[in-house]
mmCIF file of N, CA and C in Angstrom:
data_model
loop_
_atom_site.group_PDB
_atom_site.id
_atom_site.type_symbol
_atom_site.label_atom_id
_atom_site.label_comp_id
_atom_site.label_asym_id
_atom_site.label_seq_id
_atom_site.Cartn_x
_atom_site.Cartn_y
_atom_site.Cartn_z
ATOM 1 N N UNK O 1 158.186 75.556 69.887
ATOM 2 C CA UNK O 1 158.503 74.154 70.192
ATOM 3 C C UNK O 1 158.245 73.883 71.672
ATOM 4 N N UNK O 2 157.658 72.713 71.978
ATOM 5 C CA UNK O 2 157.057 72.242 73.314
ATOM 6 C C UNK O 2 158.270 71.506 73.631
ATOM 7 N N UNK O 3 158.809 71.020 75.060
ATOM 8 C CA UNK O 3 159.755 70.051 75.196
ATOM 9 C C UNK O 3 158.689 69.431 76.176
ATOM 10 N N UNK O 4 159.359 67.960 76.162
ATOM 11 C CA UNK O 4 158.111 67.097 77.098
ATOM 12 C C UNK O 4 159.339 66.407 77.762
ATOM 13 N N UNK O 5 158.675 66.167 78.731
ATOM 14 C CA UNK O 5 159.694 64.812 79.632
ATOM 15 C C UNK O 5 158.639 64.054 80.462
ATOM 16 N N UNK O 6 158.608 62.739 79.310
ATOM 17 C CA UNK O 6 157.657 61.725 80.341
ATOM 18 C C UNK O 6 158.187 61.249 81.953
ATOM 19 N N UNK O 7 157.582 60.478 82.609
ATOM 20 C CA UNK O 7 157.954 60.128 83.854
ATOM 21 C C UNK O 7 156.889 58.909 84.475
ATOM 22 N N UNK O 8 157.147 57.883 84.999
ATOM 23 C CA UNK O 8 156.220 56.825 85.756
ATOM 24 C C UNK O 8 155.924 56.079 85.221
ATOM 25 N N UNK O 9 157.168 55.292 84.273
ATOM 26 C CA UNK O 9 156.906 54.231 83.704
ATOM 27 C C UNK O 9 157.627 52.868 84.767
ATOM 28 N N UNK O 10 157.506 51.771 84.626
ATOM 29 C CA UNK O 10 158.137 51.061 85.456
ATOM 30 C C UNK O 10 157.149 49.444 85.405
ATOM 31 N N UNK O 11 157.310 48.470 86.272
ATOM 32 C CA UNK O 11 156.925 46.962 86.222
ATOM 33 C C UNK O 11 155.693 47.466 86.755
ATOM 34 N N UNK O 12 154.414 46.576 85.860
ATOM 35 C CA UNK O 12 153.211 46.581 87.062
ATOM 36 C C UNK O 12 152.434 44.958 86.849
ATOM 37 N N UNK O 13 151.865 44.599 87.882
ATOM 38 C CA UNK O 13 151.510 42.903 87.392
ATOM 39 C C UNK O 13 150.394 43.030 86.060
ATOM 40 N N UNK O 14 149.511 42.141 86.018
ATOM 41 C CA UNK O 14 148.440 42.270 85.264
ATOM 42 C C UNK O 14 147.223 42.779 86.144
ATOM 43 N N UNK O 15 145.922 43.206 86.010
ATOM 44 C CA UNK O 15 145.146 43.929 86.777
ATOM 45 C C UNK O 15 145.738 44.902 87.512
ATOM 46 N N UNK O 16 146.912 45.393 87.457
ATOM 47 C CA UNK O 16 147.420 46.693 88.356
ATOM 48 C C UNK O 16 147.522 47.699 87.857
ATOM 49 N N UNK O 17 147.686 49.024 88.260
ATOM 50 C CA UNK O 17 147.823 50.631 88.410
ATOM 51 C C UNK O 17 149.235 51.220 87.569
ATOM 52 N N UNK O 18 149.186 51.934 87.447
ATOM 53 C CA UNK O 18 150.227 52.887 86.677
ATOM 54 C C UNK O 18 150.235 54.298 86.329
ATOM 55 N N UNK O 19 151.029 55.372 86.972
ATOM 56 C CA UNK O 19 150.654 56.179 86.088
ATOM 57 C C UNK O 19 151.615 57.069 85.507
ATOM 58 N N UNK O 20 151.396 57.442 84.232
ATOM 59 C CA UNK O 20 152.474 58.225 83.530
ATOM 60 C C UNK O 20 152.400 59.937 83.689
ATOM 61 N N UNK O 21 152.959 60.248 83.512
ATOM 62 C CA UNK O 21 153.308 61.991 83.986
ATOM 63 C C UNK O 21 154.096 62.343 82.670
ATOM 64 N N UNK O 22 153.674 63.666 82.175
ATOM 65 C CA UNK O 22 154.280 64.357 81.247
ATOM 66 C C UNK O 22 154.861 65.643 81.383
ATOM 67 N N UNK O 23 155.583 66.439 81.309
ATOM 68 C CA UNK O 23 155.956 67.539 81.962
ATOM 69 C C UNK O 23 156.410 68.454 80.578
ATOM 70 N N UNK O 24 155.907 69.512 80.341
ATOM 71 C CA UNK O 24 155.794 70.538 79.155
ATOM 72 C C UNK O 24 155.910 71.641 79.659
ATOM 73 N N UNK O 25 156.740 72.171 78.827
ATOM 74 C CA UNK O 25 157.765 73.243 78.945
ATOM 75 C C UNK O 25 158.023 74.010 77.514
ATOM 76 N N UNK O 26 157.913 75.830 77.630
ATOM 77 C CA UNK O 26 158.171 76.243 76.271
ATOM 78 C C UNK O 26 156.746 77.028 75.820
ATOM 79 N N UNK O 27 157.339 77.854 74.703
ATOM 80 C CA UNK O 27 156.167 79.033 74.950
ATOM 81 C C UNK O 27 154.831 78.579 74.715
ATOM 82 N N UNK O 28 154.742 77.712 73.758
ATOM 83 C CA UNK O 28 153.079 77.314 73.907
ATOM 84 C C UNK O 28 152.372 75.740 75.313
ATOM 85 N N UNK O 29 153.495 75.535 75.798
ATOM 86 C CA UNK O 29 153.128 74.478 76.727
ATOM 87 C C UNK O 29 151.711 74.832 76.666
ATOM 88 N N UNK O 30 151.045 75.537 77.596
ATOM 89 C CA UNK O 30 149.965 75.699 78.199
ATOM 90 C C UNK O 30 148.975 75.820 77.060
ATOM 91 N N UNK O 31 148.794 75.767 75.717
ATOM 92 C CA UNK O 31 147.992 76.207 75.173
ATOM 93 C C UNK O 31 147.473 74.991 73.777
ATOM 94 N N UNK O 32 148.812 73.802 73.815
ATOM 95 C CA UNK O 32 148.276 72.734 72.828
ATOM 96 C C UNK O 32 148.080 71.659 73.346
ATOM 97 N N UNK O 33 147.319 71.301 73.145
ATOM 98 C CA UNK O 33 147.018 69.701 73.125
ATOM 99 C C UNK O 33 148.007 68.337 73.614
ATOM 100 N N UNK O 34 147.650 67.285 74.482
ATOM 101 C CA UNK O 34 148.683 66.763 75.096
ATOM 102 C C UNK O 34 148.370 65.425 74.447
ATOM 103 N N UNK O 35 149.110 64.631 74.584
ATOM 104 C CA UNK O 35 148.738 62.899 74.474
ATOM 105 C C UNK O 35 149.760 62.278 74.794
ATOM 106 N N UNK O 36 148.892 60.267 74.141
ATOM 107 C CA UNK O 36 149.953 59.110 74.729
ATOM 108 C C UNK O 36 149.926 58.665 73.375
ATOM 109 N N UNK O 37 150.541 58.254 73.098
ATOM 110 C CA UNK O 37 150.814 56.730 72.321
ATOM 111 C C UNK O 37 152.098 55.386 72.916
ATOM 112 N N UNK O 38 151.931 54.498 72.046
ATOM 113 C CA UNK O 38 152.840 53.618 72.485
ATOM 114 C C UNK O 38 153.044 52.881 71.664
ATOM 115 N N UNK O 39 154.325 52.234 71.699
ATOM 116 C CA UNK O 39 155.177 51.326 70.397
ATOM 117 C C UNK O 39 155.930 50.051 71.146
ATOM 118 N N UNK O 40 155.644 48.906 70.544
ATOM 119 C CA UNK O 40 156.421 47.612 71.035
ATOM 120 C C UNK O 40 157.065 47.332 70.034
ATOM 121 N N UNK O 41 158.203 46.473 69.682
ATOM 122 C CA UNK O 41 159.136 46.446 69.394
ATOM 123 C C UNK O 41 158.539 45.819 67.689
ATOM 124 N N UNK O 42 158.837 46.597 66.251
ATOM 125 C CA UNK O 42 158.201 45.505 65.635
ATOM 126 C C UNK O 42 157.185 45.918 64.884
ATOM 127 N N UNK O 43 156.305 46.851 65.764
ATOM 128 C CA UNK O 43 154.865 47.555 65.464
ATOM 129 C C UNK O 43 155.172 49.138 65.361
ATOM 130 N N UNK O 44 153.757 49.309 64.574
ATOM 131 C CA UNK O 44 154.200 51.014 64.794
ATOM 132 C C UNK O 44 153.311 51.418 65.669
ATOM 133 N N UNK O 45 153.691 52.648 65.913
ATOM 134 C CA UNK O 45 153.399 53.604 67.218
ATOM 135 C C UNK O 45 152.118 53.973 66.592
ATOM 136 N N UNK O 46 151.192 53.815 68.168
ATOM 137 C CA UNK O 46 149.541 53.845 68.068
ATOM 138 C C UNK O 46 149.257 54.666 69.199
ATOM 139 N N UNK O 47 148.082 55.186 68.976
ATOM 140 C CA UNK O 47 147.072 55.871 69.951
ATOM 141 C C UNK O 47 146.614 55.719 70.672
ATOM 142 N N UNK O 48 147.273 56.139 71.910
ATOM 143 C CA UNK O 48 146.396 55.411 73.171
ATOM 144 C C UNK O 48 145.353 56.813 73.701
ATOM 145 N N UNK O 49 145.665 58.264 73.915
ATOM 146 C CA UNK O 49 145.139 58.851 74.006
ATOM 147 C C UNK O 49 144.820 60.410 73.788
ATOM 148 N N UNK O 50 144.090 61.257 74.171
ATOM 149 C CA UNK O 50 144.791 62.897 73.570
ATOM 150 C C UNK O 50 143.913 63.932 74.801
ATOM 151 N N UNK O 51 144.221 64.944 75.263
ATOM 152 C CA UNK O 51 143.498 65.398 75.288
ATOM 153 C C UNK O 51 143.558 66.808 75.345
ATOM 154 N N UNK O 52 142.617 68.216 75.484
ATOM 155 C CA UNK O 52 142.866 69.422 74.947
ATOM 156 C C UNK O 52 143.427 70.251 75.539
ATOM 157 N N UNK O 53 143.835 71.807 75.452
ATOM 158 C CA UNK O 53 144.661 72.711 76.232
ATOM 159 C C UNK O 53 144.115 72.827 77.166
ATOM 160 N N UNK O 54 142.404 72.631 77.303
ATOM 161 C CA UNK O 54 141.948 73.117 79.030
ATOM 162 C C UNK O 54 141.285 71.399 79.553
ATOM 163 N N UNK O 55 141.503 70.936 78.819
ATOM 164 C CA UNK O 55 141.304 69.198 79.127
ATOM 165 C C UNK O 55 139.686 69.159 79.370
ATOM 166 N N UNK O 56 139.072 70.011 78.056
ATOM 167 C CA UNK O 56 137.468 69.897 78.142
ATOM 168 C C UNK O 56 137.451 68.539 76.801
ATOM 169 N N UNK O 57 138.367 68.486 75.999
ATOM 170 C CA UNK O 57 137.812 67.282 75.135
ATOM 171 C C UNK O 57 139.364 66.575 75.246
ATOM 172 N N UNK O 58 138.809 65.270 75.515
ATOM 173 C CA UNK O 58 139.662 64.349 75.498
ATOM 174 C C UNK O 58 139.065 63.006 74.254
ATOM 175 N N UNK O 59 140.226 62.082 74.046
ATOM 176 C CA UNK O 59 139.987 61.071 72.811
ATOM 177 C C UNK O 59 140.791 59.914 73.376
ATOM 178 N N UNK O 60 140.610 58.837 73.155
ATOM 179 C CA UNK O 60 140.964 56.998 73.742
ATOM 180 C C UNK O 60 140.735 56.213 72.596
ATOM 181 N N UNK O 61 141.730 55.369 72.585
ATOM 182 C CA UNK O 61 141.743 54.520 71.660
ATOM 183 C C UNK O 61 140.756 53.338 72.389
ATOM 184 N N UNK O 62 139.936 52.875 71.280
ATOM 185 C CA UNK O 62 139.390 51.419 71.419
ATOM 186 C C UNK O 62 139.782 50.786 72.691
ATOM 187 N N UNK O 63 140.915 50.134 72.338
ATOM 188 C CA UNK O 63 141.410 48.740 73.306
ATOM 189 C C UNK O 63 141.807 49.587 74.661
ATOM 190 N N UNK O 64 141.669 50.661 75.335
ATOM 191 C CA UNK O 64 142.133 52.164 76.693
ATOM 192 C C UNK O 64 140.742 51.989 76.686
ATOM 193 N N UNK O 65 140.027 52.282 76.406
ATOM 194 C CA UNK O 65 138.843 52.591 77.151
ATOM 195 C C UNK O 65 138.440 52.224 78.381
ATOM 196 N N UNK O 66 137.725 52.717 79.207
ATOM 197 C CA UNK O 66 137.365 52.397 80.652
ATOM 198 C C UNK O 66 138.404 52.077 81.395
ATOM 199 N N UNK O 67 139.525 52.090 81.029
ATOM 200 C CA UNK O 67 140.678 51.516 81.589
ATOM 201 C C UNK O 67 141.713 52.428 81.901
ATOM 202 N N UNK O 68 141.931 53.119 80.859
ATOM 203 C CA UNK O 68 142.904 54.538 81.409
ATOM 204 C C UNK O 68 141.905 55.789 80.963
ATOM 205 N N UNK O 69 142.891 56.628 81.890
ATOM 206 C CA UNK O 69 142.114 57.899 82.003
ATOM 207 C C UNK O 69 143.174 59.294 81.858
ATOM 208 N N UNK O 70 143.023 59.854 80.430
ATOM 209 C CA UNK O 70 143.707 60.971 80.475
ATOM 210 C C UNK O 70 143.858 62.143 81.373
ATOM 211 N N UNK O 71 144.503 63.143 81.932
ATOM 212 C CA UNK O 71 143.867 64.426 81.947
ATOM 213 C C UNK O 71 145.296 65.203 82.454
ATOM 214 N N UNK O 72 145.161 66.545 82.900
ATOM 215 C CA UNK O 72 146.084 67.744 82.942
ATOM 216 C C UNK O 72 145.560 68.497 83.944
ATOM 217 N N UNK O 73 146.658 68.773 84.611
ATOM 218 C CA UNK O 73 147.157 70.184 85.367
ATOM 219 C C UNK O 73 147.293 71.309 84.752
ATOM 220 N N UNK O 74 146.376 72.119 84.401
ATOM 221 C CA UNK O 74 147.150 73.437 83.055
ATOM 222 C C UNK O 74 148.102 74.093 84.375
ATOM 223 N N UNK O 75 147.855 74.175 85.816
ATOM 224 C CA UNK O 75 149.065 75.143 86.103
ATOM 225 C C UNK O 75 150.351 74.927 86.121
ATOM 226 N N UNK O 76 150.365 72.837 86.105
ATOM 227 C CA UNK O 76 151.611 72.644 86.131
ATOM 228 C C UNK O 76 152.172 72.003 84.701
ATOM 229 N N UNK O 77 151.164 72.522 83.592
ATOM 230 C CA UNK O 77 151.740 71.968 82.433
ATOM 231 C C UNK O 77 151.903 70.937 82.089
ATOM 232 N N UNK O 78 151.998 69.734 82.828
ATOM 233 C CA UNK O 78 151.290 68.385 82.774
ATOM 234 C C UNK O 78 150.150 67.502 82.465
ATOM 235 N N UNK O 79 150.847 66.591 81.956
ATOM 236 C CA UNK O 79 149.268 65.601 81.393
ATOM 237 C C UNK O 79 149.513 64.308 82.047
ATOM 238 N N UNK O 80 148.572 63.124 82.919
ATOM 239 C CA UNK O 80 148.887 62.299 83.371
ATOM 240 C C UNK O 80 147.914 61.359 82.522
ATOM 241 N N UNK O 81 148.267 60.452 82.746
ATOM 242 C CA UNK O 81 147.637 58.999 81.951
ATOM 243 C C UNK O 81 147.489 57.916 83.363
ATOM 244 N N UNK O 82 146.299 58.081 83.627
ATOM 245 C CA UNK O 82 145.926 56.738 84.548
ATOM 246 C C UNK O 82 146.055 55.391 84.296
ATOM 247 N N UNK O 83 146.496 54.369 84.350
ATOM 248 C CA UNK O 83 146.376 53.412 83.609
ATOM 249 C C UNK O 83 146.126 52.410 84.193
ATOM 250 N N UNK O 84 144.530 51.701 84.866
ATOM 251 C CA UNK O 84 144.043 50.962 85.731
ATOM 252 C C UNK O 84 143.777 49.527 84.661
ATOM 253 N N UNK O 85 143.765 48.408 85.654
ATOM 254 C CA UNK O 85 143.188 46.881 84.892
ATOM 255 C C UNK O 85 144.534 47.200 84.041
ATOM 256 N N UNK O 86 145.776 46.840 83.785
ATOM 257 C CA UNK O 86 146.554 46.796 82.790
ATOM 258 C C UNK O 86 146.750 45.492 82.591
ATOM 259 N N UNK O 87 146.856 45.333 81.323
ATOM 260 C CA UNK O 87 147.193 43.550 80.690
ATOM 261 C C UNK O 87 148.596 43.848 80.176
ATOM 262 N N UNK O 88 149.002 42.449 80.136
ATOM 263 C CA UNK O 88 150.066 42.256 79.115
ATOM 264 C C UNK O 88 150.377 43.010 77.996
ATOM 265 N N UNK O 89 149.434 43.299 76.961
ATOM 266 C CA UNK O 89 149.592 43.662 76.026
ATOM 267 C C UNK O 89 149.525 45.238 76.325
ATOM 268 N N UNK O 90 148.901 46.109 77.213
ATOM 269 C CA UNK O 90 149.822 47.399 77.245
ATOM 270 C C UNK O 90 150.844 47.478 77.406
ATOM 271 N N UNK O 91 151.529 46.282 77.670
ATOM 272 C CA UNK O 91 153.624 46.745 77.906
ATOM 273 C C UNK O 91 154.126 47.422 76.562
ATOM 274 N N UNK O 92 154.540 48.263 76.846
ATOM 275 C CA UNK O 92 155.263 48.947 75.605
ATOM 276 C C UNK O 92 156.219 50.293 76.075
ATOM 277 N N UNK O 93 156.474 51.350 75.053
ATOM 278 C CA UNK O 93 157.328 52.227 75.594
ATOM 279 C C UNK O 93 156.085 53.421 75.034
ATOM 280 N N UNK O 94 156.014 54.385 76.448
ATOM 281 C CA UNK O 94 154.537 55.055 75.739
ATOM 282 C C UNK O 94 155.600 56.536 75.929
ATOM 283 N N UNK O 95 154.758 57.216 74.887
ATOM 284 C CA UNK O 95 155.755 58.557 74.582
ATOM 285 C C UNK O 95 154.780 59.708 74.402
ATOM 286 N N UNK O 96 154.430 60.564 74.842
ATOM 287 C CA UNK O 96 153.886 61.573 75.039
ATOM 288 C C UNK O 96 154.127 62.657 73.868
ATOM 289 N N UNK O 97 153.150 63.481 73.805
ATOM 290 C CA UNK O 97 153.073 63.958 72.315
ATOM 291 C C UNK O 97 152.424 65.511 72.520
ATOM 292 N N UNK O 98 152.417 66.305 71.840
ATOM 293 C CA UNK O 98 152.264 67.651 71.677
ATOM 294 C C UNK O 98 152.014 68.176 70.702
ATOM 295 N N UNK O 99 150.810 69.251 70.038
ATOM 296 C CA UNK O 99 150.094 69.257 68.970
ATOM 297 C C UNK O 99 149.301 70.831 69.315
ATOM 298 N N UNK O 100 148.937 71.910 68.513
ATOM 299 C CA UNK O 100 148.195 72.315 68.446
ATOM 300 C C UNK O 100 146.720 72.227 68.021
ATOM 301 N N UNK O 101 146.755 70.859 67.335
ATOM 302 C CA UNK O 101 145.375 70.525 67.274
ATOM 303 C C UNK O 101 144.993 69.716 68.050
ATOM 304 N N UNK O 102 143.461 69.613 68.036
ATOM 305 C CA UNK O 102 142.486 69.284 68.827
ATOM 306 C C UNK O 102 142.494 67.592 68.819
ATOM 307 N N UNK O 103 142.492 67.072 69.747
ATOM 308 C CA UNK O 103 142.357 65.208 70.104
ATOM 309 C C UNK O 103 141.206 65.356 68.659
ATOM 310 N N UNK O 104 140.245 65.560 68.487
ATOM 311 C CA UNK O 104 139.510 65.089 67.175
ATOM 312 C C UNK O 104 140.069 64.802 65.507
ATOM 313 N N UNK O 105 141.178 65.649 65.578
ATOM 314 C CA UNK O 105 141.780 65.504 64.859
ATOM 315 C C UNK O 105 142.547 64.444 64.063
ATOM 316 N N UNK O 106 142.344 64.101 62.884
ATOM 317 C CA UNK O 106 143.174 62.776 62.561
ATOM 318 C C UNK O 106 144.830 62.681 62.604
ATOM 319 N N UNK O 107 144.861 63.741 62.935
ATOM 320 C CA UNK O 107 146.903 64.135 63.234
ATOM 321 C C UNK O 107 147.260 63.209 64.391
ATOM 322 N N UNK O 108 146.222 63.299 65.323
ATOM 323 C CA UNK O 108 146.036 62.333 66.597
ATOM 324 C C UNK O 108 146.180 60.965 66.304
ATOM 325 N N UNK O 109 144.884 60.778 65.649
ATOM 326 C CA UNK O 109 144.699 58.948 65.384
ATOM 327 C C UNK O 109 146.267 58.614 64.877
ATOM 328 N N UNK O 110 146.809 58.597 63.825
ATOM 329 C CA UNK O 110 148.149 58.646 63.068
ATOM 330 C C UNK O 110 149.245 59.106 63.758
ATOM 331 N N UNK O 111 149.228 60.210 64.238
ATOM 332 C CA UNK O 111 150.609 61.004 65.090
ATOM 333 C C UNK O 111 151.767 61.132 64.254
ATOM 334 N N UNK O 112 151.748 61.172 62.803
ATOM 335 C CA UNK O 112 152.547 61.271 61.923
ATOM 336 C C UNK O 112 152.992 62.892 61.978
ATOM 337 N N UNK O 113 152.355 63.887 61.930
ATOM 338 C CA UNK O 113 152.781 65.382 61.748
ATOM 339 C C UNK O 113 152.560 65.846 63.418
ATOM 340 N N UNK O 114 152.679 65.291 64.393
ATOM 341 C CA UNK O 114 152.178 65.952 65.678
ATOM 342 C C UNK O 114 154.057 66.397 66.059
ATOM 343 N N UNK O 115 153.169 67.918 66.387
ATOM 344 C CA UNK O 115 154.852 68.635 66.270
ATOM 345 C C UNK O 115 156.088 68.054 67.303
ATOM 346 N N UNK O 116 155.329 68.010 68.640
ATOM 347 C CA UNK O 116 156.708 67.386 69.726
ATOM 348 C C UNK O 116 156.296 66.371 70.318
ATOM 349 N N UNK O 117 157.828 65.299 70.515
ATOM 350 C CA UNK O 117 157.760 64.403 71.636
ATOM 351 C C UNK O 117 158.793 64.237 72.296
ATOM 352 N N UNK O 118 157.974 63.077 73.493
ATOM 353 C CA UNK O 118 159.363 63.516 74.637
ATOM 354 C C UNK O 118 160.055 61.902 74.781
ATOM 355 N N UNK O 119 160.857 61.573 75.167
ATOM 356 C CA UNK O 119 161.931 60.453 74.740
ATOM 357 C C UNK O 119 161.374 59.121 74.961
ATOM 358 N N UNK O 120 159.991 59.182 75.791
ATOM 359 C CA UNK O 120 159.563 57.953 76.300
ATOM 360 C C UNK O 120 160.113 56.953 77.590
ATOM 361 N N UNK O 121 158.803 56.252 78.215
ATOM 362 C CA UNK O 121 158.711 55.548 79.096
ATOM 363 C C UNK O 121 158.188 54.204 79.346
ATOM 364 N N UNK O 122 159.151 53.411 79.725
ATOM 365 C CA UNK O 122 158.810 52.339 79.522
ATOM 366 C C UNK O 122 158.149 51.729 80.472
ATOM 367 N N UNK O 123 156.676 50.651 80.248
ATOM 368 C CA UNK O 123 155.671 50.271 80.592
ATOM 369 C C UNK O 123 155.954 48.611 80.946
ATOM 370 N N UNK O 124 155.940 48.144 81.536
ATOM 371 C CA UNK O 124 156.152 46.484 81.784
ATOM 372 C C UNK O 124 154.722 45.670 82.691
ATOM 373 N N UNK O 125 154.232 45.152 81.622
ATOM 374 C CA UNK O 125 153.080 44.295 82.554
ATOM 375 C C UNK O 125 153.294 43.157 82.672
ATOM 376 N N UNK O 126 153.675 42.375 83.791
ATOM 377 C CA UNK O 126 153.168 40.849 83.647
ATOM 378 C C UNK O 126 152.335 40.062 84.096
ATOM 379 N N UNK O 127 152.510 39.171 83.504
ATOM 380 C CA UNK O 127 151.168 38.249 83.576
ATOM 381 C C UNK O 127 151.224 37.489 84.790
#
């Protein structure tokens, strides 16, 4: 079992910066797969991103593209999520995720069987 503890959620305007921090801990930290998703109140929890134990393959949802940017520290067990140009509609609570499989994977797209997550962070854009 992975434990995660997101971090760097908080207010950002519209067109502004953000970035989220994940922190993994536990015997396989270093060796599965990291990601984002995010859930607004109402909707279900979607895919924003994934990427691998040595952060050679990474995966982005559609509407993230060019816009945020996954990636990891393997020494410090961390995965950060860049999150540049943010609109309105990224406000949500994004929650970080943990998986032995690979971002290609459809466990990813869904995040229904992805083994750990960490309590989540909340995202605020305004307009």
């Amino acid at each position: 079992q992975v434990e995660l503890v997101e971090s760097g959620g908080g207010l950002a305007q519209a067109g502004g910066s953000l970035r989220l921090s994940c922190a993994a801990s536990g015997r396989f930290a270093g060796t599965y797969s990291m990601g984002w998703f995010r859930q607004t109140p109402g909707k279900e929890r979607e895919f924003v991103a994934a990427i691998s134990w040595n952060g050679g393959d990474t995966k982005y949802a559609e509407s993230v593209k060019g816009r945020f940017t996954i990636s990891r520290d393997t020494a410090k067990n961390t995965v950060y999520l860049q999150m540049n140009s943010l609109k309105p509609e990224d406000g949500a609570v994004y929650y970080c995720a943990s998986d032995d499989r690979l971002p290609e994977s459809p466990s990813w797209m869904s995040g229904r069987t992805l083994e750990s997550w960490g309590q989540g962070t909340l995202v605020t854009v305004s307009s």
